[in-house]
mmCIF file of C-alpha atoms in Angstrom:
data_model
loop_
_atom_site.group_PDB
_atom_site.id
_atom_site.type_symbol
_atom_site.label_atom_id
_atom_site.label_comp_id
_atom_site.label_asym_id
_atom_site.label_seq_id
_atom_site.Cartn_x
_atom_site.Cartn_y
_atom_site.Cartn_z
ATOM 1 C CA MET A 1 -45.417 39.232 172.670
ATOM 2 C CA LEU A 2 -49.126 40.237 172.732
ATOM 3 C CA ASP A 3 -50.420 36.680 174.030
ATOM 4 C CA LEU A 4 -48.285 35.955 176.709
ATOM 5 C CA VAL A 5 -48.226 40.645 178.080
ATOM 6 C CA GLY A 6 -51.936 39.335 177.494
ATOM 7 C CA ALA A 7 -51.917 36.591 180.020
ATOM 8 C CA GLY A 8 -49.426 38.469 182.416
ATOM 9 C CA ASN A 9 -46.006 38.548 181.652
ATOM 10 C CA VAL A 10 -45.581 41.545 182.062
ATOM 11 C CA ALA A 11 -42.139 41.791 180.706
ATOM 12 C CA PRO A 12 -41.489 38.643 178.823
ATOM 13 C CA SER A 13 -37.645 38.644 177.555
ATOM 14 C CA ALA A 14 -37.122 37.181 174.401
ATOM 15 C CA ALA A 15 -36.450 34.520 174.707
ATOM 16 C CA GLU A 16 -39.586 33.862 176.669
ATOM 17 C CA ILE A 17 -40.723 35.286 173.006
ATOM 18 C CA ALA A 18 -39.175 33.604 170.630
ATOM 19 C CA GLU A 19 -40.304 30.119 172.625
ATOM 20 C CA HIS A 20 -43.986 31.321 172.444
ATOM 21 C CA ALA A 21 -43.387 31.959 168.536
ATOM 22 C CA GLY A 22 -42.352 28.657 168.024
ATOM 23 C CA VAL A 23 -39.097 30.130 166.384
ATOM 24 C CA GLY A 24 -35.965 30.880 167.369
ATOM 25 C CA LEU A 25 -34.787 33.362 169.232
ATOM 26 C CA ARG A 26 -32.105 35.132 166.419
ATOM 27 C CA SER A 27 -35.867 35.038 164.599
ATOM 28 C CA VAL A 28 -37.295 37.375 166.409
ATOM 29 C CA PHE A 29 -34.334 40.006 166.039
ATOM 30 C CA ARG A 30 -34.295 39.236 162.737
ATOM 31 C CA HIS A 31 -38.194 40.895 162.558
ATOM 32 C CA PHE A 32 -36.948 42.816 165.612
ATOM 33 C CA LYS A 33 -33.958 45.460 165.834
ATOM 34 C CA ASP A 34 -34.624 45.291 168.972
ATOM 35 C CA MET A 35 -37.332 45.107 172.219
ATOM 36 C CA ASP A 36 -38.760 49.063 171.207
ATOM 37 C CA ALA A 37 -39.036 47.025 167.324
ATOM 38 C CA LEU A 38 -41.656 45.060 169.173
ATOM 39 C CA TYR A 39 -42.852 47.570 171.626
ATOM 40 C CA ARG A 40 -43.208 49.681 169.035
ATOM 41 C CA GLU A 41 -45.773 46.927 166.738
ATOM 42 C CA MET A 42 -47.426 46.055 170.227
ATOM 43 C CA THR A 43 -48.174 49.159 169.840
ATOM 44 C CA GLU A 44 -49.791 49.953 166.663
ATOM 45 C CA GLU A 45 -51.552 46.652 167.044
ATOM 46 C CA ILE A 46 -53.505 47.933 170.511
ATOM 47 C CA GLN A 47 -54.378 50.626 168.757
ATOM 48 C CA GLN A 48 -55.805 49.473 166.357
ATOM 49 C CA ARG A 49 -57.719 47.815 168.375
ATOM 50 C CA ILE A 50 -59.477 50.167 170.492
ATOM 51 C CA LEU A 51 -59.448 53.215 168.023
ATOM 52 C CA PRO A 52 -63.099 53.050 167.033
ATOM 53 C CA ILE A 53 -64.251 53.095 171.229
ATOM 54 C CA LEU A 54 -62.374 56.571 170.903
ATOM 55 C CA MET A 55 -63.445 57.269 167.835
ATOM 56 C CA ARG A 56 -67.134 57.761 167.571
ATOM 57 C CA PRO A 57 -68.540 60.743 168.257
ATOM 58 C CA LEU A 58 -69.243 61.596 172.321
ATOM 59 C CA GLU A 59 -72.735 61.256 173.347
ATOM 60 C CA GLY A 60 -74.890 63.645 175.533
ATOM 61 C CA GLU A 61 -76.234 66.656 175.673
ATOM 62 C CA THR A 62 -73.482 68.747 177.919
ATOM 63 C CA TRP A 63 -70.349 69.122 178.784
ATOM 64 C CA GLN A 64 -70.665 66.988 181.676
ATOM 65 C CA ALA A 65 -72.708 64.134 179.673
ATOM 66 C CA ARG A 66 -70.112 64.283 176.919
ATOM 67 C CA LEU A 67 -67.342 63.731 180.471
ATOM 68 C CA VAL A 68 -69.424 60.580 181.969
ATOM 69 C CA ASP A 69 -68.985 59.203 178.549
ATOM 70 C CA LEU A 70 -65.549 59.818 177.595
ATOM 71 C CA ALA A 71 -65.531 58.356 181.344
ATOM 72 C CA ALA A 72 -66.860 55.210 180.411
ATOM 73 C CA ARG A 73 -65.239 54.758 177.095
ATOM 74 C CA ARG A 74 -61.828 54.905 178.761
ATOM 75 C CA ALA A 75 -63.530 52.870 181.658
ATOM 76 C CA GLN A 76 -63.703 49.956 178.027
ATOM 77 C CA VAL A 77 -60.706 50.698 177.028
ATOM 78 C CA TYR A 78 -58.794 50.548 179.823
ATOM 79 C CA GLU A 79 -59.752 47.854 180.146
ATOM 80 C CA ALA A 80 -58.898 45.756 177.398
ATOM 81 C CA VAL A 81 -55.528 47.560 176.996
ATOM 82 C CA MET A 82 -54.229 47.094 180.743
ATOM 83 C CA PRO A 83 -51.956 44.642 180.724
ATOM 84 C CA TYR A 84 -50.174 45.949 177.997
ATOM 85 C CA ARG A 85 -49.738 49.518 179.431
ATOM 86 C CA ILE A 86 -48.240 47.349 183.200
ATOM 87 C CA SER A 87 -45.923 45.763 181.236
ATOM 88 C CA SER A 88 -45.127 49.485 178.757
ATOM 89 C CA SER A 89 -44.512 50.798 182.418
ATOM 90 C CA VAL A 90 -42.735 48.223 183.283
ATOM 91 C CA ARG A 91 -40.156 49.177 180.469
ATOM 92 C CA ARG A 92 -40.339 53.012 180.314
ATOM 93 C CA PHE A 93 -37.656 53.591 182.115
ATOM 94 C CA GLU A 94 -35.879 51.489 180.168
ATOM 95 C CA SER A 95 -36.801 52.911 176.577
ATOM 96 C CA ALA A 96 -36.648 56.020 175.183
ATOM 97 C CA PHE A 97 -39.784 54.774 172.933
ATOM 98 C CA LEU A 98 -42.262 54.045 175.229
ATOM 99 C CA MET A 99 -41.433 56.844 177.751
ATOM 100 C CA GLU A 100 -41.753 58.851 174.772
ATOM 101 C CA ASP A 101 -45.215 56.725 174.315
ATOM 102 C CA TYR A 102 -46.198 56.754 177.711
ATOM 103 C CA MET A 103 -46.255 60.878 177.561
ATOM 104 C CA ARG A 104 -48.036 61.423 174.097
ATOM 105 C CA MET A 105 -50.722 58.965 175.974
ATOM 106 C CA LEU A 106 -50.610 61.627 179.205
ATOM 107 C CA ARG A 107 -51.378 64.279 176.492
ATOM 108 C CA MET A 108 -53.839 63.124 174.788
ATOM 109 C CA GLU A 109 -55.321 62.419 177.717
ATOM 110 C CA ALA A 110 -56.181 66.333 179.064
ATOM 111 C CA GLN A 111 -56.766 67.254 175.788
ATOM 112 C CA SER A 112 -59.352 64.752 175.754
ATOM 113 C CA VAL A 113 -60.887 65.798 178.928
ATOM 114 C CA HIS A 114 -60.045 69.608 178.139
ATOM 115 C CA SER A 115 -61.157 69.712 175.117
ATOM 116 C CA LEU A 116 -65.168 69.105 177.081
ATOM 117 C CA LEU A 117 -64.665 71.789 179.228
ATOM 118 C CA PRO A 118 -66.108 75.109 179.249
ATOM 119 C CA PRO A 119 -63.498 78.200 179.164
ATOM 120 C CA GLN A 120 -64.848 79.081 183.051
ATOM 121 C CA VAL A 121 -63.988 75.439 184.095
ATOM 122 C CA CYS A 122 -61.006 75.157 182.056
ATOM 123 C CA ALA A 123 -59.735 78.629 184.218
ATOM 124 C CA ASP A 124 -59.805 76.346 187.259
ATOM 125 C CA ALA A 125 -56.781 74.109 186.853
ATOM 126 C CA ALA A 126 -56.471 72.410 189.746
ATOM 127 C CA GLY A 127 -60.095 71.933 188.859
ATOM 128 C CA THR A 128 -58.967 70.167 185.789
ATOM 129 C CA GLN A 129 -56.384 68.844 186.838
ATOM 130 C CA GLY A 130 -57.918 67.099 189.130
ATOM 131 C CA LEU A 131 -60.196 66.231 186.564
ATOM 132 C CA ASN A 132 -57.150 64.407 184.571
ATOM 133 C CA VAL A 133 -56.717 61.822 187.732
ATOM 134 C CA ILE A 134 -60.004 60.664 188.271
ATOM 135 C CA MET A 135 -59.965 59.607 184.385
ATOM 136 C CA SER A 136 -56.707 58.055 184.108
ATOM 137 C CA PHE A 137 -55.804 55.347 183.776
ATOM 138 C CA VAL A 138 -53.748 55.471 187.313
ATOM 139 C CA THR A 139 -56.744 55.783 188.992
ATOM 140 C CA TRP A 140 -58.490 53.640 187.058
ATOM 141 C CA TRP A 141 -55.064 50.496 188.315
ATOM 142 C CA LEU A 142 -55.845 51.498 191.057
ATOM 143 C CA LEU A 143 -59.324 50.526 191.661
ATOM 144 C CA ARG A 144 -59.328 47.571 189.362
ATOM 145 C CA HIS A 145 -55.576 45.701 191.364
ATOM 146 C CA ASP A 146 -55.189 48.263 194.397
ATOM 147 C CA GLN A 147 -58.675 48.228 195.299
ATOM 148 C CA GLY A 148 -60.127 44.271 193.290
ATOM 149 C CA LEU A 149 -63.173 46.519 192.383
ATOM 150 C CA PRO A 150 -64.658 44.949 189.190
ATOM 151 C CA PRO A 151 -64.912 47.265 186.321
ATOM 152 C CA GLU A 152 -68.404 48.051 186.780
ATOM 153 C CA GLU A 153 -68.054 49.202 190.024
ATOM 154 C CA ALA A 154 -64.261 50.937 189.515
ATOM 155 C CA ALA A 155 -65.966 52.486 186.370
ATOM 156 C CA ALA A 156 -69.275 53.162 189.278
ATOM 157 C CA ALA A 157 -66.254 54.586 191.197
ATOM 158 C CA GLN A 158 -64.695 57.218 188.777
ATOM 159 C CA GLU A 159 -68.052 58.882 187.992
ATOM 160 C CA ALA A 160 -68.869 59.605 191.480
ATOM 161 C CA GLY A 161 -65.612 61.361 191.059
ATOM 162 C CA ILE A 162 -66.865 63.351 188.434
ATOM 163 C CA ASP A 163 -70.038 63.486 189.627
ATOM 164 C CA THR A 164 -68.250 65.354 192.812
ATOM 165 C CA MET A 165 -65.965 67.451 190.911
ATOM 166 C CA LYS A 166 -67.660 71.041 191.307
ATOM 167 C CA CYS A 167 -67.941 71.649 187.110
#
């Protein structure tokens, strides 16, 4: 499933997964009781890949510099997980697990921004929400996919958005 989604098949069927793995369809469901179990396994694998990027201490003397460092790391992570996030977004309305995982990621993203901000900035709820939007995967996807920017230009656009915030 990781191979298929990574190659751009955002909604592979169990039959496609079985064919790609060179096993029968029943073998897939002997190992995974349903598609959610496959998505859980895929999520765990992806988390193991990106945790080293996210767990390093943020760099920068000021909270603004650390926020820019966080945005740069998110750009790395978003680029690495883009096909998988799109795949889970396609299926999240059919899956309680994927919807919960999506909501968990949104909360984590918002909390990681909020934790860097001084109280006077946090008091500006609209500004904080704006930062969350600028630094979100959805913004990354719009920049990369809809606007066709290469990763470096998408990252620069996000950083410019952060810089324009009155913080």
